[in-house]
Coordinates of C-alpha atoms in Angstrom, one line a residue:
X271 CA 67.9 17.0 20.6
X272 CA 71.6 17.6 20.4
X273 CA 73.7 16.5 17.3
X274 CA 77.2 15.7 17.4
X275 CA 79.6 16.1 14.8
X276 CA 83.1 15.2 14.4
X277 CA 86.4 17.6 13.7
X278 CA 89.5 15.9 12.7
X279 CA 92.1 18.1 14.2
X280 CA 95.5 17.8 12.8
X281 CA 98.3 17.9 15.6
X282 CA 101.7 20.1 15.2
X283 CA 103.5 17.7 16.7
X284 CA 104.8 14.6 14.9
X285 CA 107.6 12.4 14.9
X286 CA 109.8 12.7 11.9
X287 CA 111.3 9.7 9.9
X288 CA 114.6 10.9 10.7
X289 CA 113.7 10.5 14.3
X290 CA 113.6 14.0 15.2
X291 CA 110.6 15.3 17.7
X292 CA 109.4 18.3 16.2
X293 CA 108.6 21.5 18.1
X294 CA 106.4 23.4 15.6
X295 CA 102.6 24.6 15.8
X296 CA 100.6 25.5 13.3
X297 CA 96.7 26.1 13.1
X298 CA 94.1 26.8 10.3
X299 CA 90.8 27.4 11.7
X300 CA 89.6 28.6 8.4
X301 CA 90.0 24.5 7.4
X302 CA 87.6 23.7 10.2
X303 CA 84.0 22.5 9.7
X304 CA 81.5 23.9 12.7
X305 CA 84.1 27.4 13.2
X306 CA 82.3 30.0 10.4
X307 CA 78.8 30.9 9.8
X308 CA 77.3 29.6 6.4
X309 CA 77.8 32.8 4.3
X310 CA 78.6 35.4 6.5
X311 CA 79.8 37.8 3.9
X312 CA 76.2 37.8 2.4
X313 CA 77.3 37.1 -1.3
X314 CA 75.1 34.3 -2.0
X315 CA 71.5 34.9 -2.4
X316 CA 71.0 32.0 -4.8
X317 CA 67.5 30.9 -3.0
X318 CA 64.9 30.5 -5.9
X319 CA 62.1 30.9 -3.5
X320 CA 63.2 34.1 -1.3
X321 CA 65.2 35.8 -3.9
X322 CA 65.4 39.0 -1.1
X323 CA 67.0 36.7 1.8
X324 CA 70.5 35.6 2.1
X325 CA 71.4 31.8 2.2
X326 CA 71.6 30.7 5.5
X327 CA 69.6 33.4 7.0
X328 CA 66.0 33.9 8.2
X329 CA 63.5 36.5 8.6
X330 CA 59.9 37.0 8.6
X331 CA 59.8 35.7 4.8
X332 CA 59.5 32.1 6.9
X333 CA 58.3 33.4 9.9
X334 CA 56.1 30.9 12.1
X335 CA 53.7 31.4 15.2
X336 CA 49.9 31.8 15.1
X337 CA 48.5 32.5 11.8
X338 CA 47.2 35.7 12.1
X339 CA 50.2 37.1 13.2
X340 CA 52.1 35.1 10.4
X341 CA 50.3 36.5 7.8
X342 CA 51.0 40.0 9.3
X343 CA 54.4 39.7 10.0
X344 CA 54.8 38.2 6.1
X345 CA 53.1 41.5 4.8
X346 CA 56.3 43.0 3.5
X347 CA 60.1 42.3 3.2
X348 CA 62.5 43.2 5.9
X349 CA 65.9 42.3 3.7
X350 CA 67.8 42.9 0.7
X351 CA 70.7 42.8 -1.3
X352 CA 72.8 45.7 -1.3
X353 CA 75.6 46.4 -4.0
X354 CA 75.9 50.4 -3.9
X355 CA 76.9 51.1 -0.4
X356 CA 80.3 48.8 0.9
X357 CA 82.8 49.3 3.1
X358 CA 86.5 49.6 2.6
X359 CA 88.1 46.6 1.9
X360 CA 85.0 44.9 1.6
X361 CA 84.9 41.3 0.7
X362 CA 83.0 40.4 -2.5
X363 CA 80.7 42.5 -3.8
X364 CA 77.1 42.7 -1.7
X365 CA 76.2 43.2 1.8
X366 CA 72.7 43.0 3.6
X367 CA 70.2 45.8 3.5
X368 CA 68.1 45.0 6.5
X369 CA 64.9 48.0 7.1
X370 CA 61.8 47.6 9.6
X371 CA 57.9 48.0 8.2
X372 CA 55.5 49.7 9.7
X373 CA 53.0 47.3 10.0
X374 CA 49.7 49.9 11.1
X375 CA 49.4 48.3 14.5
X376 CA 52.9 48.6 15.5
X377 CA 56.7 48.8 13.7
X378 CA 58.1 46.0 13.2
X379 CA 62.2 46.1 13.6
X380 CA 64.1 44.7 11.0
X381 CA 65.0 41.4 12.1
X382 CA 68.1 39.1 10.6
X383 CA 68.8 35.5 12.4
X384 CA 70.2 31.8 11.8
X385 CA 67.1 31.0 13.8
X386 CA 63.7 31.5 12.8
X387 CA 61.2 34.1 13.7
X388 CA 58.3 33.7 15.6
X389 CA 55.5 36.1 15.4
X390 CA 52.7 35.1 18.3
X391 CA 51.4 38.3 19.7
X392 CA 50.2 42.0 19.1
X393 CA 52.9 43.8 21.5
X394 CA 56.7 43.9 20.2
X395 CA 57.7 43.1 23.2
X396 CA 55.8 40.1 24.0
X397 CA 58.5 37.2 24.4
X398 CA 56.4 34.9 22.0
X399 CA 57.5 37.3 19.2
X400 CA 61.0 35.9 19.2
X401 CA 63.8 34.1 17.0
X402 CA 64.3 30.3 17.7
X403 CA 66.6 27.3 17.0
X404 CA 65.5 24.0 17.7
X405 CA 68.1 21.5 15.8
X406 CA 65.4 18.6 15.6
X407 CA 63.5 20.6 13.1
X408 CA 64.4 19.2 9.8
X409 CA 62.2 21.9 8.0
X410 CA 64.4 24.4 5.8
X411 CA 63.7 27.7 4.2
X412 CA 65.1 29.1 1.0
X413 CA 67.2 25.9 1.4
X414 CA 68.7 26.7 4.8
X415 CA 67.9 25.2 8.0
X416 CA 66.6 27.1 10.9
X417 CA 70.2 27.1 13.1
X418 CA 73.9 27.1 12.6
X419 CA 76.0 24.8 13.7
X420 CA 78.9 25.7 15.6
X421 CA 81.5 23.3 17.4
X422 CA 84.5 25.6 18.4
X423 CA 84.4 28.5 21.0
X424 CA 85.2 31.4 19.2
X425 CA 86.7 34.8 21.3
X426 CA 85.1 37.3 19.3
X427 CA 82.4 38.6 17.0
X428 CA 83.7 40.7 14.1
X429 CA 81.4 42.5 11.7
X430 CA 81.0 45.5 9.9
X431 CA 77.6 48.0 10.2
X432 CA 76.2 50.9 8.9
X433 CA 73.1 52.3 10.6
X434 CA 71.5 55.3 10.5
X435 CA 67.9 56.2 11.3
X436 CA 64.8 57.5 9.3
X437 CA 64.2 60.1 12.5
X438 CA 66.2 60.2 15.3
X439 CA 64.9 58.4 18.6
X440 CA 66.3 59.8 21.1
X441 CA 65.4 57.0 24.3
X442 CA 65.8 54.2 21.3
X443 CA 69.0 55.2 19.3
X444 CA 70.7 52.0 18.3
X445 CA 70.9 49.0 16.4
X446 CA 71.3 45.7 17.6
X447 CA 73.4 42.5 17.4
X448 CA 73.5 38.8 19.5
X449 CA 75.2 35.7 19.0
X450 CA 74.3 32.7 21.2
X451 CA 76.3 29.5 21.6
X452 CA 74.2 26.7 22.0
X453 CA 74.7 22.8 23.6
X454 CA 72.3 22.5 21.0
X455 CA 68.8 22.3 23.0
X456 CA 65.7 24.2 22.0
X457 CA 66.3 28.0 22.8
X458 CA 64.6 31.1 21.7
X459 CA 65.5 35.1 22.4
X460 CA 64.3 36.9 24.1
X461 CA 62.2 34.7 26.2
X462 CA 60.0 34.6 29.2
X463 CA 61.7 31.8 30.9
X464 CA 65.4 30.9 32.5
X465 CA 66.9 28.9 29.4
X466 CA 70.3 30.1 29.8
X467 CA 71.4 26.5 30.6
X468 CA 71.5 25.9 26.8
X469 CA 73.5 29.2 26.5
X470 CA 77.6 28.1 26.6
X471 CA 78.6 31.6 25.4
X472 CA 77.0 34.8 24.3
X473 CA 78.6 38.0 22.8
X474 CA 76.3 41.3 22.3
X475 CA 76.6 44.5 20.3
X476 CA 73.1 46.5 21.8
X477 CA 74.5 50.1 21.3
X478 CA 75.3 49.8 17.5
X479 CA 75.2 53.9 17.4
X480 CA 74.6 55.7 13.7
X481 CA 78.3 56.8 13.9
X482 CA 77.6 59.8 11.8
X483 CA 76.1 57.5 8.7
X484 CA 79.8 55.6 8.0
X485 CA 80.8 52.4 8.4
X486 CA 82.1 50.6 11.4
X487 CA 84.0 47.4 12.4
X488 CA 82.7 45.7 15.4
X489 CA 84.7 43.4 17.4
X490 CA 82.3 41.6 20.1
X491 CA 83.5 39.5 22.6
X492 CA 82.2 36.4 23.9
X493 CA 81.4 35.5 27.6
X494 CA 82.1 31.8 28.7
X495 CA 82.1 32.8 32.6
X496 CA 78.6 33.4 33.4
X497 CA 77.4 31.7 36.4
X498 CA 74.0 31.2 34.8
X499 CA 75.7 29.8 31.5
X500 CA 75.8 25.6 30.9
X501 CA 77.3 24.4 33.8
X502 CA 77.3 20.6 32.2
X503 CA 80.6 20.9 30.7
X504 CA 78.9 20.5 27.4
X505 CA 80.4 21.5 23.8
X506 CA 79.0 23.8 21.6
X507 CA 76.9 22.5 19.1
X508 CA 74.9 25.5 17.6
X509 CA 74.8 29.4 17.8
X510 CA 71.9 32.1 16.7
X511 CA 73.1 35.4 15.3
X512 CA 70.5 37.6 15.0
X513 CA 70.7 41.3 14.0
X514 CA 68.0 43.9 14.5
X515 CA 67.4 48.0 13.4
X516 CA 66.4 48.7 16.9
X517 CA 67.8 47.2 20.5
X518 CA 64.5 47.8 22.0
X519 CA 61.7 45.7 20.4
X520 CA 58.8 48.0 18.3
X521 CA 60.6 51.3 18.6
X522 CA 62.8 52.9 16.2
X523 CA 61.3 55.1 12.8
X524 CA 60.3 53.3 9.4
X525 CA 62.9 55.2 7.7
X526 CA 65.9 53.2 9.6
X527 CA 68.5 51.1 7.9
X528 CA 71.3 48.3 8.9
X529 CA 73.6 47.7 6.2
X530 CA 75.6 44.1 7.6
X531 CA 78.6 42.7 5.9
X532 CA 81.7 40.6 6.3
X533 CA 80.8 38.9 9.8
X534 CA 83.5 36.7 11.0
X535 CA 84.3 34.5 14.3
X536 CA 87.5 35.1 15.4
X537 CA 89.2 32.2 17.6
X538 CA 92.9 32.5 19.9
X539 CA 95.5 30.5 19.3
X540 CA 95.9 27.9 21.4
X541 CA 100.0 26.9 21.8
X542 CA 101.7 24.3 23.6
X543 CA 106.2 25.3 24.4
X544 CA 107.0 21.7 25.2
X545 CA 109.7 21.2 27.7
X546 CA 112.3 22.4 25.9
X547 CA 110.9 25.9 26.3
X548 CA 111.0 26.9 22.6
X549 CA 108.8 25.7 19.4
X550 CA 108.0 27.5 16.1
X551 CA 104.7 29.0 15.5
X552 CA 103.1 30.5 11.9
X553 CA 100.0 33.0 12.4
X554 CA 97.9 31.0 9.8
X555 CA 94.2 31.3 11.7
X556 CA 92.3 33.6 9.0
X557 CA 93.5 35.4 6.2
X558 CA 94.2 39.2 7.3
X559 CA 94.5 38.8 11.1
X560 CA 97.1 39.4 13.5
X561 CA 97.6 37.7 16.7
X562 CA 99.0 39.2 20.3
X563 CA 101.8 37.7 22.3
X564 CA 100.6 36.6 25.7
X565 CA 102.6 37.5 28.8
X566 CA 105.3 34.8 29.2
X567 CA 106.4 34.3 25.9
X568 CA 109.2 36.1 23.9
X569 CA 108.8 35.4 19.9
X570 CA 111.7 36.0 17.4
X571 CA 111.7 35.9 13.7
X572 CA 114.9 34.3 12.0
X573 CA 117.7 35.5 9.0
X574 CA 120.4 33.9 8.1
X575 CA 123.8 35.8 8.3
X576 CA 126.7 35.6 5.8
X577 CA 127.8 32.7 7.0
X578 CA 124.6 31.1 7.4
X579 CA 124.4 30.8 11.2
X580 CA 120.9 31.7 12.3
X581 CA 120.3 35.0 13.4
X582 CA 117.6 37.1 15.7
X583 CA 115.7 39.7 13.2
X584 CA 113.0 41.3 15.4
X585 CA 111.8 40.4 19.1
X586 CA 108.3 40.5 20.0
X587 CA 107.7 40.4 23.8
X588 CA 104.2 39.9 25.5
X589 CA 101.4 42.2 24.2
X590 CA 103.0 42.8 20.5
X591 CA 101.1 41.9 17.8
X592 CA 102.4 39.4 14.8
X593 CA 100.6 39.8 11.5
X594 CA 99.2 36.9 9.3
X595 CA 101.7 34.8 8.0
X596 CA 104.5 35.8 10.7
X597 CA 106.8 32.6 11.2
X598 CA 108.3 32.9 14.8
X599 CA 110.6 31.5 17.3
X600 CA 108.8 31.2 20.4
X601 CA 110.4 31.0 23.8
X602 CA 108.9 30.5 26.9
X603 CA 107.8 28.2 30.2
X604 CA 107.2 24.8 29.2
X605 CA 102.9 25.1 28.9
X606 CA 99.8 25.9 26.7
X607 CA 98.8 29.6 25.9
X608 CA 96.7 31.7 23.9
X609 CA 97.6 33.9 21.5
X610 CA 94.7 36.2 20.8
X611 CA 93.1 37.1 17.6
X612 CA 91.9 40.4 15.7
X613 CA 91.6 41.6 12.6
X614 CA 92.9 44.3 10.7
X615 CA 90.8 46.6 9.5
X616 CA 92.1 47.0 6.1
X617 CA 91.8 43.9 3.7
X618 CA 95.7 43.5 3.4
X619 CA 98.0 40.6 4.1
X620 CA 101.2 42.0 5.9
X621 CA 103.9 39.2 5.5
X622 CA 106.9 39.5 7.5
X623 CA 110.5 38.4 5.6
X624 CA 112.7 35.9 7.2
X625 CA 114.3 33.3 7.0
X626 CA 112.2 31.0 9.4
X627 CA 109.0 31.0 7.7
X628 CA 106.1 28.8 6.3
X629 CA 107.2 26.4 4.0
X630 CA 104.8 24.3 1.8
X631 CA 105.6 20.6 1.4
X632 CA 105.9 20.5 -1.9
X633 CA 108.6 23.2 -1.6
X634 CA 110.1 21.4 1.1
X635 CA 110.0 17.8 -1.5
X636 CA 110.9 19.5 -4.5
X637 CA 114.4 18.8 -5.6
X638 CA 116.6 22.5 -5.5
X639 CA 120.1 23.5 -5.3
X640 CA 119.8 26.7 -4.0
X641 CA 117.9 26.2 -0.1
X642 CA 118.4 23.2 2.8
X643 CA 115.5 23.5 5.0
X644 CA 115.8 22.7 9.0
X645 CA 113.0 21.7 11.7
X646 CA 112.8 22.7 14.6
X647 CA 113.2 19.5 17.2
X648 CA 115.6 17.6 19.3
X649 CA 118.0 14.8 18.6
X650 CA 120.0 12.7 20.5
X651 CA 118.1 15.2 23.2
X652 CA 119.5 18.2 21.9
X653 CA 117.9 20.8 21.0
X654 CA 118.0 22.7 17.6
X655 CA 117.0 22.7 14.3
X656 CA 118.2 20.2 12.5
X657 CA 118.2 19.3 8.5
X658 CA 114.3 18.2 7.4
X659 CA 115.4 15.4 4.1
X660 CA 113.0 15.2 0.8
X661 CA 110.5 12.7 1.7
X662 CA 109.7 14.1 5.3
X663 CA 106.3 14.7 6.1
X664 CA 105.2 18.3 7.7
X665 CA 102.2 20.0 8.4
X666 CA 100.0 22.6 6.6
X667 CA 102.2 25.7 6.8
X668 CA 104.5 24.7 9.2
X669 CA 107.3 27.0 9.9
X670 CA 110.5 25.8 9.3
X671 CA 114.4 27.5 8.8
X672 CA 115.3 27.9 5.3
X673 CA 118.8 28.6 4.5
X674 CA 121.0 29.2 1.3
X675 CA 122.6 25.4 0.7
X676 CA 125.7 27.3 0.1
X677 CA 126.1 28.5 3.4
X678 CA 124.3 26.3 5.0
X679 CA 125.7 23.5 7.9
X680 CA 124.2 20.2 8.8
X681 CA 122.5 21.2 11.8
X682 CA 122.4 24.7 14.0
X683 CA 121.9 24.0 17.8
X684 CA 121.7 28.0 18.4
X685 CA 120.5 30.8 17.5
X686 CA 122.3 34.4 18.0
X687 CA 120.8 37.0 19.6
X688 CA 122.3 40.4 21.0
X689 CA 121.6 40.8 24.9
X690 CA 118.8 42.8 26.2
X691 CA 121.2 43.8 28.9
X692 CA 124.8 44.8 27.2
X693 CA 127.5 41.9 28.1
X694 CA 124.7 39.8 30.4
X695 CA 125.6 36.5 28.8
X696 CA 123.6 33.8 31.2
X697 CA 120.9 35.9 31.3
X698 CA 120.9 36.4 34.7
X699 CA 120.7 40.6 34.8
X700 CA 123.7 41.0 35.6
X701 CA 127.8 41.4 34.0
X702 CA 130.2 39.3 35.2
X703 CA 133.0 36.8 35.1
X704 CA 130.5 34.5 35.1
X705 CA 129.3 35.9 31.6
X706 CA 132.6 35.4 30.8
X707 CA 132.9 31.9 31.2
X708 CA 129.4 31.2 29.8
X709 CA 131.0 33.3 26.0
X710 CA 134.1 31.7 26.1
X711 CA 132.4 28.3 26.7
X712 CA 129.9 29.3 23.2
X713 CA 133.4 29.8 21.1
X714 CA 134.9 26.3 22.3
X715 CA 131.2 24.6 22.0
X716 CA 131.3 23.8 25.9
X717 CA 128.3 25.7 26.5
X718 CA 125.7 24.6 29.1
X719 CA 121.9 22.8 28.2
X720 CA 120.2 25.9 29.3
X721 CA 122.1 28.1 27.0
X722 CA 121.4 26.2 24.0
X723 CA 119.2 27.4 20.8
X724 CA 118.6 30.8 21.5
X725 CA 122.4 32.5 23.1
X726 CA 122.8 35.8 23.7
X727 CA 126.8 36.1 22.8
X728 CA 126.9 38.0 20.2
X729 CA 127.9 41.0 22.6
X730 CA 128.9 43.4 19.3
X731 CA 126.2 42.9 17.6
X732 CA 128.0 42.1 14.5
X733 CA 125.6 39.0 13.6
X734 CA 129.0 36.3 14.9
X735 CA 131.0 35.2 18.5
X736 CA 134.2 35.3 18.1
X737 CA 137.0 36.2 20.1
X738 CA 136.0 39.8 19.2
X739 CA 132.9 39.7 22.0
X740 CA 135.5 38.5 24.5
X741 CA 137.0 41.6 24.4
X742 CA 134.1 43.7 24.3
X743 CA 132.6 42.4 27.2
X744 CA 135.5 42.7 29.5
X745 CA 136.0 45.9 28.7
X746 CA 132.2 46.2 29.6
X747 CA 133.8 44.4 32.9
X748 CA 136.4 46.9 33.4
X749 CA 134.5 50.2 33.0
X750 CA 132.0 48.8 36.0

């Protein structure tokens, strides 16, 4: 039985009371219901019944099958909580200790899942020992159901592991993670049977090495493109992570340990340039991630000069990397792209200074004397950012162009930025009187509709056009 659930999305583009179309994008995924695994950092183990097991998560503590089996399989615990052994940068203060058992007739790996374990035969590998999710069972354990529910697509798995092994195996050397997306039918893993028309997406881990006994971060992609996937169009509605000591079932030594923490989905950035070619963008997905520049998209970040005419600071170009909280300029062929997503590996918010940045709307709506904030949009179907009045209603971390009131205009249909090609006004790759005519154009405010917000005639680079770049760039005429 598939259960739908609803996300209320909130959309970057609104229409101001001023009457302005705005041209920012933000997203928080970390606001999202159905885009994270209940406890995933594996700090809450406030279960009265299974003390040992994290909230959430299943092992053979509720293991079902045939009873024999069950009673075996429920013998001895395969999961703790572990406080003395974390990982740099670690998030809270535990991770999960997961171990296998030798159970006299065979080992049994350490097993870890959102689903729950099913124990229905004597050989490891016998597909009735498996994990399942079946969202019509209503039936909870340590007051978790048996599956997670998942509504997004995620890009990526991130976690971090430490394995190492009781005694080496030399044909069975690794631990083991899997994380199935679900349209939210009955599916179990492994199996015996062609079910992978419930599977949307699946990312795997199956060579989780020892890695010298330290700690690694894992960054797992998922596959979408499978020709044996769902082919029904349908959403996600569920997904089973499950973790194991060994990748091959029964093998492995009783001494072996998987220390899990900090497991995260990652998601891209999914942003729309309207026609204008330019809107604002504020890397807000997840706390402590950075996101790439996809080819066809330039981003800047934003100061204000002396004056208070906006300035270039930095330009990314496709395949640089923005860290959290970097408020940009983007520019680019009217269209949607996606930015992707990955984490850093140390715990630490890197915030980049300018003056385009996030702004909160109580900062925005709170009476000041010494900013005037401006939003990107167009008005009177001209592009630029224009003054944003108390009152006006933005989004969550949208990014918007502060400026000192004292030096700040009423509007600013540019933005400065020095050539990438010395003197090549018009973009166009080339110098010539043509680049001429497009500067002198900028200083008497004639300039053309595909020269406006971003203009590169600040040929001196001293932050201004004046009549000073004139003469720079025909000098850069004359020495041709």
């Amino acid at each position: 039985m598939k259960r739908k659930y609803q996300i209320v999305f909130t959309a970057a583009l609104a229409l101001s009371p001023i009457g302005m179309m705005a041209q920012g994008t933000a997203i928080d995924f970390s606001n999202y219901e159905g885009s994270q695994i209940i406890n995933s950092d594996f700090e809450d183990w406030s279960g009265s019944e299974y003390s040992n097991v994290p909230v959430g998560w299943h092992s053979f503590e509720s293991v079902g099958g045939s009873r024999i089996f069950v009673a075996f399989a429920k013998s001895t615990a395969h999961t703790s909580r572990n406080t003395a052994d974390l990982h740099t940068g670690t998030i809270g203060n535990s991770c999960l200790k997961l171990v296998p058992r030798d159970l006299s007739m065979a080992l049994a790996n350490g097993t870890i899942s959102t689903g729950r374990m099913n124990a229905g035969a004597y050989s490891a590998t016998d597909p009735k020992n498996h994990a399942q999710m079946d969202l019509s069972v209503t039936e909870t354990s340590n007051g978790s159901p048996f599956y997670a529910v998942l509504t997004k697509k995620p890009i990526a798995l991130s976690v971090w592991v430490k394995f190492t092994q009781g005694t080496y195996q030399e044909e069975h050397p690794y631990a083991t993670v899997s994380a199935a997306i679900t349209n939210g039918d009955y599916y179990q893993e492994p199996t015996s049977t062609n079910d992978s028309t419930m599977v949307i997406g699946y990312a795997q881990n199956n060579k989780i090495a020892s890695n010298d006994g330290q700690w690694q971060h894992l960054y797992v992609p998922f596959r979408y493109d499978s020709p044996n996937f769902n082919q029904d169009g349908d959403e996600p509605q569920a997904i089973m992570v499950t973790f194991s000591t060994n990748a091959d079932p029964g093998q492995g030594s009783a001494g072996d340990v998987l220390l899990v923490d900090d497991l995260e989905l990652i998601y891209g950035q999914e942003v729309t340039i309207p026609a204008s070619g330019y809107a604002t963008l504020t890397n807000v997905a997840m706390a402590n991630h950075k996101i790439t520049i996809p080819e066809g998209i330039t981003a800047y970040t934003i100061e204000a000069n002396a004056k208070g005419e906006p300035i270039v600071k930095d330009t990314y170009k496709a395949g640089q990397v923005l860290p959290y909280h970097a408020a940009v300029l983007l520019k680019g062929a009217p269209g949607t792209y996606t930015f992707p997503t990955t984490l850093y590996d140390d715990a630490v918010a890197i915030t980049l200074e300018s003056d385009i940045c996030m702004v909160e709307a109580n900062e925005l709506n709170t009476p000041t004397d010494e900013y005037k904030y401006f939003r990107l949009g167009t008005k009177d179907d001209v592009l630029g950012f224009y003054q944003a009045a108390y009152g006006l209603k933005i989004q969550e971390k949208e990014a918007l162009l502060r400026v000192k009131a004292n030096a700040a205009a009423n509007q600013y249909q540019y933005v400065l930025v020095k050539p990438e090609t010395e003197g090549d006004i018009n973009g166009d790759g080339i110098v010539t009187i043509a680049d001429v005519t497009t500067l002198v154009n900028r200083l008497l405010d004639k300039y053309e509709r595909k020269d406006l917000l971003v203009t590169d005639a600040d040929v001196n680079g001293d932050n201004n056009v004046t009549i000073g770049d004139v003469m720079t760039l025909v000098n850069i005429l004359l020495k041709q």
